[in-house]
Every structure is written in C-alpha cells, then in structure tokens.
Amino acid sequence: MHVNRTPAEAAAVAAVTAAHSPAADGGESSEEPSHPGGAVPPPVVLYVPVRPCPVGFALRVFRTPLGVRTAVAFTTPGRLAACLGRHQPAVRLALPAVRALAAPLGVTLVSVDPQLTAPAVRPSPDGPAPAPLLPTLPG
C-alpha cells in the first residue's frame, strides 16, 4: 500500500520513527526485520488540537495562509503548546485517524507541525480594511 504524504508529514513520520527505534532506546539495532514481511514501523502518535462540543470534543480545523482548510497535528506536546498555547486541549491520534476524522468535514489536508502565521490582512477580499495600528499624525 502506498501512502501519499506531504514533505512535512514524511519528515514527521521519519523523526518519530527514528525516536522510537531500538537504537534510540539504548537497545541493539538489528538489520534483519523481526516481522516476516519486513519491519512494521510503530504507528506515529500525533497531538491533535480539539475543541469542546456538546458530545465531548471535536477536531479543530484551521486554514492555511492561502485559505485552504486543514487539520493540524504536532509531533510533540511542546510544539503544540508553542503554536497554540499551553491550555489547548489535544488528543493523541495516529495520522490515519486524523485523516479519517477530517474527511467527513471535506478536509483532505493535514499539516504536521505548522508554524504560527500572521492573520489575514482583511477578513475577506470584500471586507473592510483593518483599522491602522498606529494613529495617523497630521502633516
């Protein structure tokens, strides 16, 4: 089975897989796979921001700088806190589970370890321009 991943997702999977390898845990690394069909990597655990809803929690959906809806996931709790704050509720899920939760919402993009970006200049192309941050001085 071939899985299409963005470069950021591929890097996150590689980083988490390397962190959970036997060599990283101080054990010996074997070149020979223990599984007859090849080495089966452990599922990658991601931290996914959620919001409270009447029946529990719901997946938070964001927008990319270009306005495309995306689910987000973080490889560590620290990265999630750095981007969204310490008190952001989150659940631990594997990437396929995040995709499965986002699909019914029409969201096909999952951004792994996104960086905080500035808000849009205008709420919408037809909306009013934001108020200036500094007062305009005469002259």
CSV table of C-alpha atoms in Angstrom, one decimal, residues 5-125:
chain,number,residue,atom,x,y,z
A,5,ARG,CA,2.3,12.3,2.3
A,6,THR,CA,3.4,15.9,2.2
A,7,PRO,CA,7.1,16.5,2.8
A,8,ALA,CA,6.2,17.8,6.3
A,9,GLU,CA,4.3,14.6,7.1
A,10,ALA,CA,7.1,12.5,5.7
A,11,ALA,CA,9.6,14.3,7.9
A,12,ALA,CA,7.4,14.0,11.0
A,13,VAL,CA,7.0,10.2,10.4
A,14,ALA,CA,10.7,9.8,9.9
A,15,ALA,CA,11.5,11.8,13.1
A,16,VAL,CA,9.1,9.9,15.3
A,17,THR,CA,10.1,6.5,13.8
A,18,ALA,CA,13.8,7.3,14.5
A,19,ALA,CA,13.0,8.4,18.0
A,20,HIS,CA,11.2,5.1,18.7
A,21,SER,CA,13.9,2.9,17.1
A,22,PRO,CA,15.7,0.3,19.3
A,23,ALA,CA,19.0,2.2,18.8
A,24,ALA,CA,17.4,5.4,20.2
A,25,ASP,CA,16.1,3.5,23.2
A,26,GLY,CA,19.6,2.2,24.0
A,27,GLY,CA,18.9,-1.3,22.6
A,28,GLU,CA,20.6,-3.0,19.8
A,29,SER,CA,19.5,-2.3,16.3
A,30,SER,CA,19.1,-5.4,14.1
A,31,GLU,CA,19.4,-5.1,10.3
A,32,GLU,CA,17.2,-8.2,10.0
A,33,PRO,CA,13.4,-7.4,10.4
A,34,SER,CA,11.6,-9.3,13.1
A,35,HIS,CA,8.4,-9.4,11.1
A,36,PRO,CA,8.3,-11.9,8.2
A,37,GLY,CA,7.0,-9.4,5.7
A,38,GLY,CA,9.5,-6.7,6.7
A,39,ALA,CA,9.8,-4.3,9.5
A,40,VAL,CA,6.5,-2.9,10.6
A,41,PRO,CA,7.0,0.6,11.9
A,42,PRO,CA,5.1,1.6,15.0
A,43,PRO,CA,2.2,3.9,14.4
A,44,VAL,CA,3.2,7.6,14.6
A,45,VAL,CA,1.5,9.3,17.5
A,46,LEU,CA,0.5,12.9,16.9
A,47,TYR,CA,-1.0,15.5,19.2
A,48,VAL,CA,-4.2,16.9,17.6
A,49,PRO,CA,-5.9,20.1,18.8
A,50,VAL,CA,-9.6,19.7,19.7
A,51,ARG,CA,-12.4,21.9,20.9
A,52,PRO,CA,-15.2,21.1,23.4
A,53,CYS,CA,-18.6,20.4,21.9
A,54,PRO,CA,-21.9,19.1,23.4
A,55,VAL,CA,-20.9,15.4,23.0
A,56,GLY,CA,-17.3,15.7,24.0
A,57,PHE,CA,-14.6,17.0,21.7
A,58,ALA,CA,-14.4,17.9,18.0
A,59,LEU,CA,-11.4,18.2,15.7
A,60,ARG,CA,-10.2,21.8,15.3
A,61,VAL,CA,-9.9,22.8,11.6
A,62,PHE,CA,-7.7,25.7,10.6
A,63,ARG,CA,-6.8,27.5,7.3
A,64,THR,CA,-3.5,27.7,5.6
A,65,PRO,CA,-2.2,31.1,4.7
A,66,LEU,CA,-3.8,30.6,1.2
A,67,GLY,CA,-7.2,29.9,2.8
A,68,VAL,CA,-7.3,26.1,2.3
A,69,ARG,CA,-9.0,24.2,5.2
A,70,THR,CA,-6.6,21.9,7.0
A,71,ALA,CA,-6.4,19.7,10.1
A,72,VAL,CA,-3.3,20.2,12.1
A,73,ALA,CA,-1.2,17.8,14.2
A,74,PHE,CA,2.0,18.1,16.2
A,75,THR,CA,4.8,15.6,16.8
A,76,THR,CA,5.3,16.7,20.4
A,77,PRO,CA,3.2,18.4,23.1
A,78,GLY,CA,5.8,21.2,23.2
A,79,ARG,CA,5.3,22.1,19.6
A,80,LEU,CA,1.6,22.2,20.1
A,81,ALA,CA,1.9,24.5,23.1
A,82,ALA,CA,4.4,26.8,21.3
A,83,CYS,CA,1.9,27.3,18.4
A,84,LEU,CA,-1.5,27.2,20.1
A,85,GLY,CA,-0.8,27.8,23.8
A,86,ARG,CA,-0.3,25.7,26.9
A,87,HIS,CA,-4.0,25.2,27.6
A,88,GLN,CA,-5.1,24.0,24.1
A,89,PRO,CA,-6.9,20.7,24.6
A,90,ALA,CA,-5.5,17.9,22.4
A,91,VAL,CA,-5.8,14.2,21.8
A,92,ARG,CA,-3.2,11.7,20.7
A,93,LEU,CA,-4.0,10.1,17.4
A,94,ALA,CA,-2.2,8.3,14.5
A,95,LEU,CA,-2.2,10.1,11.1
A,96,PRO,CA,-4.7,7.7,9.5
A,97,ALA,CA,-7.2,8.6,12.4
A,98,VAL,CA,-6.7,12.3,11.9
A,99,ARG,CA,-7.4,11.9,8.2
A,100,ALA,CA,-10.5,9.8,9.0
A,101,LEU,CA,-11.9,12.5,11.3
A,102,ALA,CA,-11.2,15.3,8.8
A,103,ALA,CA,-12.6,13.5,5.7
A,104,PRO,CA,-16.3,13.9,6.6
A,105,LEU,CA,-15.7,17.6,7.0
A,106,GLY,CA,-14.3,17.9,3.5
A,107,VAL,CA,-10.8,18.5,4.8
A,108,THR,CA,-8.2,16.5,2.9
A,109,LEU,CA,-5.0,18.3,4.0
A,110,VAL,CA,-3.2,17.6,7.3
A,111,SER,CA,-0.5,20.0,8.3
A,112,VAL,CA,2.1,18.4,10.6
A,113,ASP,CA,4.0,20.8,12.9
A,114,PRO,CA,2.7,24.0,11.3
A,115,GLN,CA,4.2,27.4,12.3
A,116,LEU,CA,2.1,30.2,13.6
A,117,THR,CA,1.4,32.7,10.9
A,118,ALA,CA,0.1,36.3,10.9
A,119,PRO,CA,-3.6,36.8,10.5
A,120,ALA,CA,-5.0,37.8,7.1
A,121,VAL,CA,-4.8,41.5,6.2
A,122,ARG,CA,-8.6,41.5,5.6
A,123,PRO,CA,-11.2,39.1,6.9
A,124,SER,CA,-12.3,38.6,3.3
A,125,PRO,CA,-11.5,40.1,-0.1
